[in-house]
Amino acid sequence: MSEAVEKVSAVLDRMGAPRALAARLVSVLGPQPAAELDADPWLLLRLPGVTLEQADFCARHHLGDQTRPDDPRRLAALVRYTLRTAAGRGHTAVEEKRLATVIGRLGVPSPMAALEAALSSEQAVLFESTDEPDDDFDFEEGGIPEPPDPERFYALAEIGEREQRLGVRLARLIGANDPVMDSLTATETVDAARERGGFPLSEQTREALVTVALRPVTVLRHGPGDRAEIARALLGIAAIAKESGVGLAVVAPTAQTAAAAEADLASVVDAKGEPDEEGAEGAPDVESLPALLARAPIEAGIVVLYESMAVGTSRMAELVSACSEGAHLVLLADPDQAPSATPGRVAMDVAVSRTAHVALLADDAEPGPLAVLAGAVAAGDLPEVEAPGREVVRVPASSAEEAAHRVTQLVTDSIPRALGVASEGIQVVTAREDGPAGARALNAACKELLNPGPGAHGGFDVGDRILVTAEGPGYGPGDTGYLREVSEGAVVELAGGSRVKVTDPSVLRHGWAITVAAAHGGLWPAVVAVFPPEVPISRPQVYTCLTRATRHVSVVDATDGALATGVRETLAPERTTRLVQILREG
């Protein structure tokens, strides 16, 4: 046990708190964790899962008669606790009046005093902004109106400051406004690439690529069945980058999505039949976002991000900060997907800010069954679709236990046998973490069938399928792969064959079955989407599940009708963010 952990454990003993919290506290507190916790027992609230009642109990045990409900340390911790809860729901900031109301409901008689305590102790940061009204005013009738009072937002420093940095950096990219090439040259370049590559390209997509060449930041919107059109568009962008000499970087949130994107490009390239000496019009490599950021700064003059809806504020801030001055940023976004699992809604905020440009890729003229079903879900319907190649299969279940049984059948037998997709290409995506049909139970069942073993390495065995839940050198949250070695860390082989070393085993989970949030940003040949009973279901959640599959999806439905109701009636909750205001003020 490290010295820091031992010292924190001693403080926890004096508080009457479990010593098991010590290691986690060392990782989240400052350079002197024991001293900080000894001086402020409400720092226990920094840990997920610790309740206010538990922290108050430990504080009374530790401080005795000095404990007061209006202690500034307690008030500041309450504000941070509330902001962290909001961040867990996707908000990057909370408006002052709303935050004060929530703090008041926690029994604080003077919420504004709590907010001041949080600011003075640096447990929260304050941002002010004035969103200029769009309405014209009449000088003669009303004169010049008084400027509106600034809006005040509170945020956790690590989130609010990154959102501010993201907005400022995006505004700088947008303000540069230097085209890569003029519209005529861009059109000719794209047409020449299309002719040499021998692939079709719609007029709408052609116009969108001209926008990419002209505008510094573009949100490139697409639908659920447009994977081939995205690949063709990328070949056009690659031609623009090559002709202009600026260079191109194409990036995806995870290694498996990077591999899927490269497979799409290869499919378009192979359709030509006879690639030229340089390959199919210089088809670009696609890297995972963690791999690209490990080599920052990014020198390419055009940077394209796949699956941008899955990338939250913090990660997007890293990407944008790594882009070179004057780079063109392209966010490929499907607006019907759920927002990112982490705080923010970056791609949509950039689009609605009206400071960047939005262009549309053409819809698939003949969508397949997967795209037809996803499109119907986006419109609020869950119909039966014709799927002669078994691209979509509906699997009803009467209980969570039956749903779990169906999942193991699909993964180990039905899909490999009927469709030729090996279990390595099948991802189970479930709507909950716990319960008989949740990720934990399904992972245990899949491990027993696909890689049985004693869990010799902290519950894992070599050959286990792994989900990574945090970022590190060459990997990031949502990456899935296989445990290949355990030697001073876990060696995980990701999609595409790259191997990364994960030194902190606490960031690893079994990855045969993952939640929708963990799957967002990932793509696999086949997906088993599991909807257990008594779980909240929303339209974007279901849509996101369906669009994680490139070839096949099995929908295991144990909801007794709640799945269709959720698709019809429940949209994603609103998120409070500041990015639109930052961009408009920039």
XYZ file of N, CA and C in Angstrom, residues 313-504:
576
model
N -17.665 17.380 -24.972
C -16.954 18.656 -24.919
C -15.464 18.486 -24.641
N -15.112 17.703 -23.636
C -13.706 17.604 -23.236
C -12.847 17.010 -24.339
N -13.315 15.909 -24.942
C -12.529 15.255 -25.989
C -12.462 16.125 -27.238
N -13.575 16.800 -27.557
C -13.564 17.672 -28.726
C -12.614 18.853 -28.508
N -12.529 19.341 -27.280
C -11.596 20.425 -26.992
C -10.160 19.990 -27.267
N -9.834 18.744 -26.929
C -8.495 18.234 -27.213
C -8.242 18.174 -28.708
N -9.224 17.691 -29.466
C -9.053 17.579 -30.909
C -8.874 18.945 -31.545
N -9.746 19.878 -31.205
C -9.685 21.202 -31.829
C -8.404 21.920 -31.436
N -7.966 21.749 -30.200
C -6.720 22.382 -29.768
C -5.512 21.804 -30.504
N -5.620 20.551 -30.933
C -4.506 19.916 -31.641
C -4.450 20.281 -33.114
N -5.550 20.865 -33.649
C -5.564 21.253 -35.063
C -4.646 22.450 -35.294
N -4.046 22.497 -36.473
C -3.157 23.609 -36.799
C -3.960 24.864 -37.111
N -3.311 26.004 -37.028
C -3.967 27.259 -37.375
C -4.423 27.204 -38.829
N -5.659 27.603 -39.073
C -6.180 27.622 -40.433
C -6.684 26.295 -40.940
N -6.675 25.268 -40.086
C -7.170 23.967 -40.527
C -8.672 24.018 -40.760
N -9.157 23.183 -41.679
C -10.587 23.010 -41.901
C -11.039 21.790 -41.121
N -12.077 21.970 -40.311
C -12.606 20.887 -39.479
C -13.953 20.455 -40.028
N -14.119 19.144 -40.214
C -15.357 18.581 -40.743
C -15.906 17.606 -39.711
N -17.127 17.874 -39.230
C -17.782 17.010 -38.255
C -18.867 16.212 -38.955
N -18.635 14.923 -39.152
C -19.655 14.050 -39.717
C -20.657 13.719 -38.620
N -21.917 14.115 -38.827
C -22.888 14.014 -37.742
C -24.219 13.481 -38.244
N -24.763 12.538 -37.490
C -26.114 12.038 -37.707
C -26.973 12.593 -36.578
N -27.771 13.630 -36.830
C -28.450 14.347 -35.742
C -29.503 13.541 -35.006
N -29.909 12.388 -35.530
C -30.906 11.573 -34.842
C -30.300 10.679 -33.765
N -28.971 10.621 -33.716
C -28.320 9.834 -32.670
C -28.483 10.509 -31.314
N -28.287 9.727 -30.265
C -28.266 10.273 -28.913
C -27.069 11.205 -28.766
N -27.146 12.170 -27.856
C -25.959 12.993 -27.578
C -24.875 12.158 -26.922
N -23.699 12.719 -26.808
C -22.544 11.995 -26.289
C -22.783 11.502 -24.866
N -22.084 10.435 -24.495
C -22.190 9.900 -23.141
C -21.582 10.853 -22.122
N -20.671 11.686 -22.549
C -20.044 12.671 -21.676
C -20.698 14.034 -21.898
N -20.480 15.002 -21.008
C -21.193 16.283 -21.114
C -20.976 16.988 -22.443
N -22.049 17.651 -22.904
C -21.986 18.445 -24.119
C -22.859 17.883 -25.225
N -22.991 18.674 -26.278
C -23.687 18.275 -27.512
C -23.021 19.052 -28.644
N -21.737 18.811 -28.820
C -20.879 19.702 -29.587
C -21.323 19.856 -31.033
N -21.493 18.742 -31.735
C -21.796 18.835 -33.167
C -23.079 19.634 -33.404
N -24.107 19.375 -32.612
C -25.369 20.087 -32.794
C -25.259 21.546 -32.362
N -24.483 21.826 -31.316
C -24.284 23.223 -30.915
C -23.576 24.009 -32.004
N -22.571 23.401 -32.617
C -21.872 24.085 -33.720
C -22.843 24.358 -34.858
N -23.704 23.393 -35.150
C -24.658 23.564 -36.252
C -25.665 24.669 -35.959
N -26.231 24.682 -34.766
C -27.291 25.657 -34.473
C -26.748 27.030 -34.142
N -25.452 27.147 -33.909
C -24.875 28.459 -33.581
C -24.910 29.429 -34.755
N -25.044 28.883 -35.965
C -25.040 29.681 -37.193
C -23.716 30.412 -37.422
N -22.655 29.955 -36.751
C -21.336 30.533 -36.988
C -20.530 29.668 -37.945
N -20.880 28.393 -38.046
C -20.233 27.473 -38.975
C -21.226 27.106 -40.066
N -20.786 26.301 -41.007
C -21.651 25.909 -42.112
C -22.132 24.469 -41.934
N -23.342 24.233 -42.381
C -23.940 22.903 -42.355
C -24.205 22.468 -43.782
N -23.745 21.293 -44.142
C -23.985 20.737 -45.479
C -24.544 19.333 -45.324
N -25.255 18.869 -46.332
C -25.943 17.584 -46.267
C -25.377 16.621 -47.287
N -25.054 15.411 -46.829
C -24.765 14.337 -47.767
C -26.082 13.773 -48.278
N -26.079 13.257 -49.491
C -27.307 12.721 -50.080
C -27.738 11.462 -49.353
N -29.044 11.290 -49.219
C -29.584 10.060 -48.661
C -29.384 8.906 -49.637
N -29.328 7.705 -49.086
C -29.236 6.511 -49.915
C -30.534 6.363 -50.711
N -30.402 6.287 -52.044
C -31.594 6.177 -52.890
C -32.319 4.855 -52.683
N -31.591 3.811 -52.326
C -32.187 2.497 -52.092
C -31.698 1.958 -50.746
N -32.235 2.495 -49.642
C -31.750 2.072 -48.318
C -32.044 0.614 -48.041
N -31.115 -0.035 -47.337
C -31.317 -1.416 -46.935
C -32.214 -1.503 -45.718
N -32.531 -2.728 -45.292
C -33.448 -2.905 -44.151
C -32.991 -2.214 -42.877
N -31.676 -2.238 -42.592
C -31.173 -1.555 -41.402
C -31.484 -0.068 -41.448
N -31.217 0.545 -42.596
C -31.461 1.981 -42.741
C -32.947 2.289 -42.720
N -33.751 1.418 -43.305
C -35.204 1.631 -43.296
C -35.730 1.620 -41.864
N -35.286 0.637 -41.065
C -35.749 0.561 -39.683
C -35.265 1.765 -38.882
N -33.988 2.124 -39.033
C -33.462 3.271 -38.291
C -34.181 4.552 -38.686
N -34.456 4.719 -39.977
C -35.175 5.897 -40.425
C -36.572 5.967 -39.845
N -37.238 4.818 -39.750
C -38.574 4.784 -39.157
C -38.509 5.140 -37.675
N -37.504 4.629 -36.969
C -37.347 4.955 -35.554
C -37.108 6.456 -35.378
N -36.306 7.044 -36.251
C -36.060 8.485 -36.179
C -37.344 9.283 -36.320
N -38.306 8.722 -37.036
C -39.602 9.384 -37.221
C -40.614 8.990 -36.154
N -40.217 8.142 -35.186
C -41.101 7.786 -34.085
C -41.871 6.498 -34.271
N -41.442 5.640 -35.195
C -42.164 4.400 -35.465
C -41.216 3.217 -35.315
N -41.783 2.054 -35.024
C -40.981 0.833 -34.907
C -41.672 -0.269 -35.699
N -41.611 -0.202 -37.022
C -42.367 -1.161 -37.841
C -41.590 -2.456 -38.068
N -42.290 -3.442 -38.563
C -41.624 -4.612 -39.127
C -41.092 -4.217 -40.502
N -39.884 -4.644 -40.832
C -39.315 -4.308 -42.133
C -38.956 -5.594 -42.862
N -39.052 -5.541 -44.165
C -38.655 -6.687 -44.976
C -37.137 -6.793 -44.987
N -36.634 -7.965 -44.649
C -35.198 -8.183 -44.579
C -34.873 -9.556 -45.143
N -34.862 -9.672 -46.470
C -34.635 -10.984 -47.083
C -33.273 -11.584 -46.751
N -32.296 -10.727 -46.493
C -30.980 -11.239 -46.116
C -30.779 -11.315 -44.613
N -31.871 -11.215 -43.848
C -31.838 -11.273 -42.386
C -30.957 -10.174 -41.800
N -30.990 -9.011 -42.468
C -30.234 -7.872 -41.940
C -30.816 -7.386 -40.611
N -32.133 -7.564 -40.444
C -32.825 -7.173 -39.210
C -33.652 -8.352 -38.733
N -33.503 -8.697 -37.459
C -34.282 -9.787 -36.858
C -34.855 -9.288 -35.541
N -36.153 -9.454 -35.358
C -36.809 -9.105 -34.091
C -36.944 -10.376 -33.259
N -36.499 -10.319 -32.013
C -36.504 -11.483 -31.130
C -37.299 -11.133 -29.871
N -38.561 -11.534 -29.776
C -39.338 -11.230 -28.576
C -38.909 -12.114 -27.408
N -39.041 -11.568 -26.202
C -38.746 -12.335 -24.986
C -39.755 -11.928 -23.918
N -40.165 -12.907 -23.096
C -41.190 -12.647 -22.089
C -40.625 -12.174 -20.765
N -39.302 -12.240 -20.598
C -38.681 -11.834 -19.333
C -37.226 -11.487 -19.585
N -36.603 -10.883 -18.584
C -35.180 -10.573 -18.696
C -34.351 -11.841 -18.806
N -34.757 -12.871 -18.071
C -34.020 -14.133 -18.116
C -34.099 -14.765 -19.505
N -35.280 -14.715 -20.112
C -35.402 -15.253 -21.464
C -34.609 -14.406 -22.449
N -34.595 -13.093 -22.266
C -33.810 -12.221 -23.138
C -32.337 -12.586 -23.071
N -31.830 -12.843 -21.849
C -30.428 -13.222 -21.700
C -30.138 -14.536 -22.416
N -31.052 -15.485 -22.325
C -30.880 -16.767 -23.014
C -30.838 -16.565 -24.526
N -31.728 -15.706 -25.042
C -31.735 -15.415 -26.479
C -30.422 -14.776 -26.919
N -29.885 -13.896 -26.103
C -28.631 -13.216 -26.460
C -27.511 -14.224 -26.634
N -27.338 -15.138 -25.687
C -26.240 -16.094 -25.812
C -26.435 -17.007 -27.013
N -27.681 -17.360 -27.319
C -27.944 -18.149 -28.524
C -27.514 -17.399 -29.775
N -27.862 -16.121 -29.837
C -27.547 -15.307 -31.016
C -26.044 -15.163 -31.190
N -25.338 -14.900 -30.085
C -23.901 -14.622 -30.176
C -23.098 -15.878 -30.489
N -23.465 -16.979 -29.879
C -22.644 -18.184 -30.011
C -23.076 -19.113 -31.131
N -24.328 -18.953 -31.627
C -24.813 -19.911 -32.614
C -25.528 -19.255 -33.791
N -26.638 -18.574 -33.545
C -27.528 -18.157 -34.633
C -26.850 -17.223 -35.631
N -26.233 -16.151 -35.146
C -25.625 -15.179 -36.067
C -24.411 -15.764 -36.778
N -23.472 -16.422 -36.075
C -22.348 -17.035 -36.809
C -22.806 -18.070 -37.837
N -23.797 -18.870 -37.462
C -24.225 -19.942 -38.374
C -25.028 -19.406 -39.554
N -25.953 -18.505 -39.306
C -26.852 -18.053 -40.373
C -26.248 -16.951 -41.226
N -25.384 -16.124 -40.643
C -24.887 -14.957 -41.376
C -23.383 -14.996 -41.628
N -22.693 -15.935 -41.019
C -21.251 -16.020 -41.233
C -20.468 -14.945 -40.528
N -21.052 -14.282 -39.526
C -20.333 -13.286 -38.730
C -19.826 -13.972 -37.473
N -18.527 -14.046 -37.309
C -17.947 -14.701 -36.137
C -18.290 -13.909 -34.875
N -18.197 -14.579 -33.739
C -18.543 -13.921 -32.476
C -17.685 -12.676 -32.234
N -16.469 -12.659 -32.800
C -15.613 -11.481 -32.632
C -16.212 -10.237 -33.289
N -17.070 -10.439 -34.282
C -17.677 -9.311 -34.976
C -19.049 -8.948 -34.460
N -19.469 -9.581 -33.352
C -20.805 -9.345 -32.792
C -20.659 -8.559 -31.496
N -21.391 -7.469 -31.367
C -21.387 -6.698 -30.144
C -22.774 -6.684 -29.529
N -22.864 -7.083 -28.264
C -24.115 -6.979 -27.524
C -24.194 -5.581 -26.921
N -25.294 -4.896 -27.181
C -25.515 -3.552 -26.647
C -26.826 -3.588 -25.868
N -26.752 -3.336 -24.577
C -27.934 -3.448 -23.730
C -28.291 -2.111 -23.104
N -29.568 -1.964 -22.800
C -30.073 -0.683 -22.301
C -29.842 -0.488 -20.807
N -29.223 -1.473 -20.128
C -28.945 -1.277 -18.710
C -27.676 -2.010 -18.314
N -27.118 -1.600 -17.173
C -25.882 -2.191 -16.675
C -26.149 -3.413 -15.806
N -27.217 -3.333 -14.988
C -27.464 -4.405 -14.031
C -28.677 -5.227 -14.441
N -29.032 -6.205 -13.622
C -30.181 -7.051 -13.908
C -29.807 -8.267 -14.737
N -30.724 -9.222 -14.876
C -30.437 -10.470 -15.601
C -30.071 -10.263 -17.068
N -30.569 -9.186 -17.682
C -30.222 -8.902 -19.083
C -29.389 -7.637 -19.199
N -28.708 -7.287 -18.112
C -27.801 -6.144 -18.134
C -26.405 -6.551 -18.557
N -25.550 -5.559 -18.708
C -24.205 -5.825 -19.238
C -23.415 -6.775 -18.346
N -23.523 -6.629 -17.025
C -22.722 -7.488 -16.136
C -23.104 -8.959 -16.300
N -24.401 -9.225 -16.224
C -24.848 -10.618 -16.310
C -24.575 -11.204 -17.687
N -24.786 -10.432 -18.728
C -24.547 -10.937 -20.081
C -23.068 -11.192 -20.316
N -22.201 -10.346 -19.754
C -20.765 -10.592 -19.887
C -20.364 -11.883 -19.192
N -20.926 -12.130 -18.008
C -20.609 -13.378 -17.305
C -21.045 -14.589 -18.123
N -22.228 -14.491 -18.729
C -22.723 -15.615 -19.532
C -21.874 -15.815 -20.778
N -21.499 -14.725 -21.442
C -20.681 -14.840 -22.657
C -19.287 -15.367 -22.330
N -18.718 -14.917 -21.219
C -17.389 -15.410 -20.860
C -17.413 -16.911 -20.617
N -18.430 -17.386 -19.919
C -18.527 -18.815 -19.635
C -18.583 -19.641 -20.911
N -19.222 -19.088 -21.952
C -19.381 -19.829 -23.197
C -18.226 -19.612 -24.169
N -17.651 -18.415 -24.188
C -16.681 -18.076 -25.228
C -15.230 -18.105 -24.757
N -14.997 -17.849 -23.462
C -13.613 -17.892 -22.962
C -13.625 -18.233 -21.474
N -14.050 -19.464 -21.145
C -14.141 -19.827 -19.732
C -12.767 -19.796 -19.071
N -12.780 -19.432 -17.812
C -11.522 -19.383 -17.073
C -11.753 -18.856 -15.679
N -10.721 -18.935 -14.834
C -10.873 -18.583 -13.413
C -10.808 -17.090 -13.132
N -10.550 -16.273 -14.157
C -10.363 -14.848 -13.890
C -9.075 -14.606 -13.132
N -7.993 -15.193 -13.632
C -6.725 -15.222 -12.906
C -6.077 -13.851 -12.761
N -6.455 -12.913 -13.594
C -5.821 -11.594 -13.567
C -6.865 -10.540 -13.189
N -7.174 -10.511 -11.899
C -8.142 -9.522 -11.432
C -9.522 -9.704 -12.018
N -9.906 -10.945 -12.256
C -11.208 -11.240 -12.831
C -11.175 -11.453 -14.328
N -10.026 -11.241 -14.956
C -9.885 -11.408 -16.403
C -8.945 -12.573 -16.710
N -9.121 -13.125 -17.897
C -8.210 -14.132 -18.436
C -7.754 -13.679 -19.818
N -6.566 -14.125 -20.202
C -6.110 -13.864 -21.564
C -7.135 -14.448 -22.540
N -7.502 -13.658 -23.540
C -8.529 -14.057 -24.484
C -9.882 -13.443 -24.202
N -10.053 -12.821 -23.037
C -11.316 -12.154 -22.726
C -11.512 -10.938 -23.614
N -12.772 -10.692 -23.944
C -13.111 -9.465 -24.659
C -13.169 -8.331 -23.645
N -12.574 -7.188 -24.016
C -12.341 -6.103 -23.071
C -12.992 -4.816 -23.576
N -13.576 -4.068 -22.660
C -14.010 -2.693 -22.905
C -13.120 -1.778 -22.086
N -12.596 -0.737 -22.705
C -11.800 0.269 -22.004
C -12.715 1.437 -21.655
N -12.658 1.908 -20.413
C -13.582 2.943 -19.963
C -12.923 4.297 -19.721
N -11.630 4.403 -19.962
C -10.934 5.678 -19.748
C -9.863 5.824 -20.810
N -9.331 7.038 -20.926
C -8.336 7.275 -21.965
C -6.929 7.048 -21.456
N -6.050 6.724 -22.383
C -4.646 6.524 -22.100
C -3.895 6.511 -23.416
N -2.599 6.210 -23.412
C -1.804 6.243 -24.644
C -2.338 5.277 -25.704
N -2.970 5.815 -26.746
C -3.438 5.002 -27.860
C -4.800 4.383 -27.683
N -5.469 4.632 -26.562
C -6.802 4.063 -26.352
C -7.690 5.085 -25.664
N -9.001 4.815 -25.705
C -9.935 5.749 -25.101
C -11.225 5.061 -24.731
N -12.124 5.760 -24.040
C -13.396 5.165 -23.627
C -14.181 4.647 -24.823
N -14.700 3.434 -24.703
C -15.474 2.834 -25.789
C -14.678 1.906 -26.668
N -13.354 1.916 -26.563
C -12.560 0.960 -27.336
C -12.807 -0.452 -26.807
N -13.008 -1.383 -27.728
C -13.142 -2.785 -27.354
C -12.047 -3.585 -28.040
N -11.629 -4.652 -27.389
C -10.579 -5.500 -27.946
C -10.459 -6.772 -27.141
N -9.285 -7.389 -27.198
C -9.073 -8.667 -26.510
C -7.803 -8.601 -25.680
N -7.895 -9.166 -24.487
C -6.741 -9.233 -23.596
C -5.755 -10.254 -24.136
N -4.538 -9.805 -24.449
C -3.543 -10.700 -25.039
C -2.414 -11.066 -24.084
N -2.044 -10.140 -23.193
C -0.952 -10.414 -22.250
C -1.250 -9.683 -20.948
N -0.672 -10.189 -19.870
C -0.704 -9.481 -18.595
C 0.722 -9.484 -18.047
N 1.385 -8.336 -18.167
C 2.757 -8.207 -17.698
C 3.015 -6.731 -17.423
N 3.033 -6.362 -16.144
C 3.167 -4.962 -15.749
C 2.099 -4.114 -16.439
N 0.926 -4.652 -16.493
C -0.173 -3.988 -17.171
C -0.857 -4.972 -18.107
N -1.990 -4.564 -18.617
C -2.754 -5.424 -19.524
C -2.507 -4.989 -20.957
N -2.127 -5.930 -21.807
C -1.947 -5.654 -23.229
C -3.245 -6.028 -23.939
N -3.894 -5.024 -24.539
C -5.175 -5.214 -25.205
C -4.993 -4.993 -26.696
N -5.439 -5.966 -27.481
C -5.406 -5.833 -28.937
C -6.719 -5.220 -29.403
N -6.617 -4.058 -30.043
C -7.793 -3.341 -30.530
C -8.103 -3.742 -31.960
N -9.252 -3.310 -32.451
C -9.599 -3.549 -33.850
C -8.525 -2.954 -34.743
N -8.219 -3.652 -35.825
C -7.149 -3.203 -36.709
C -5.807 -3.787 -36.347
N -5.711 -4.440 -35.184
C -4.474 -5.130 -34.826
C -3.535 -4.376 -33.913
N -3.791 -3.101 -33.641
C -2.883 -2.365 -32.756
C -3.010 -2.885 -31.331
N -1.899 -2.856 -30.606
C -1.882 -3.307 -29.216
C -1.497 -2.135 -28.312
N -2.232 -2.013 -27.216
C -1.963 -0.938 -26.265
C -1.776 -1.551 -24.893
N -0.992 -0.868 -24.062
C -0.791 -1.335 -22.693
C -1.594 -0.458 -21.750
N -2.437 -1.084 -20.959
C -3.265 -0.384 -19.977
C -2.695 -0.702 -18.603
N -2.152 0.311 -17.941
C -1.477 0.079 -16.663
C -2.434 0.102 -15.479
N -3.594 0.719 -15.644
C -4.565 0.794 -14.560
C -5.696 -0.192 -14.825
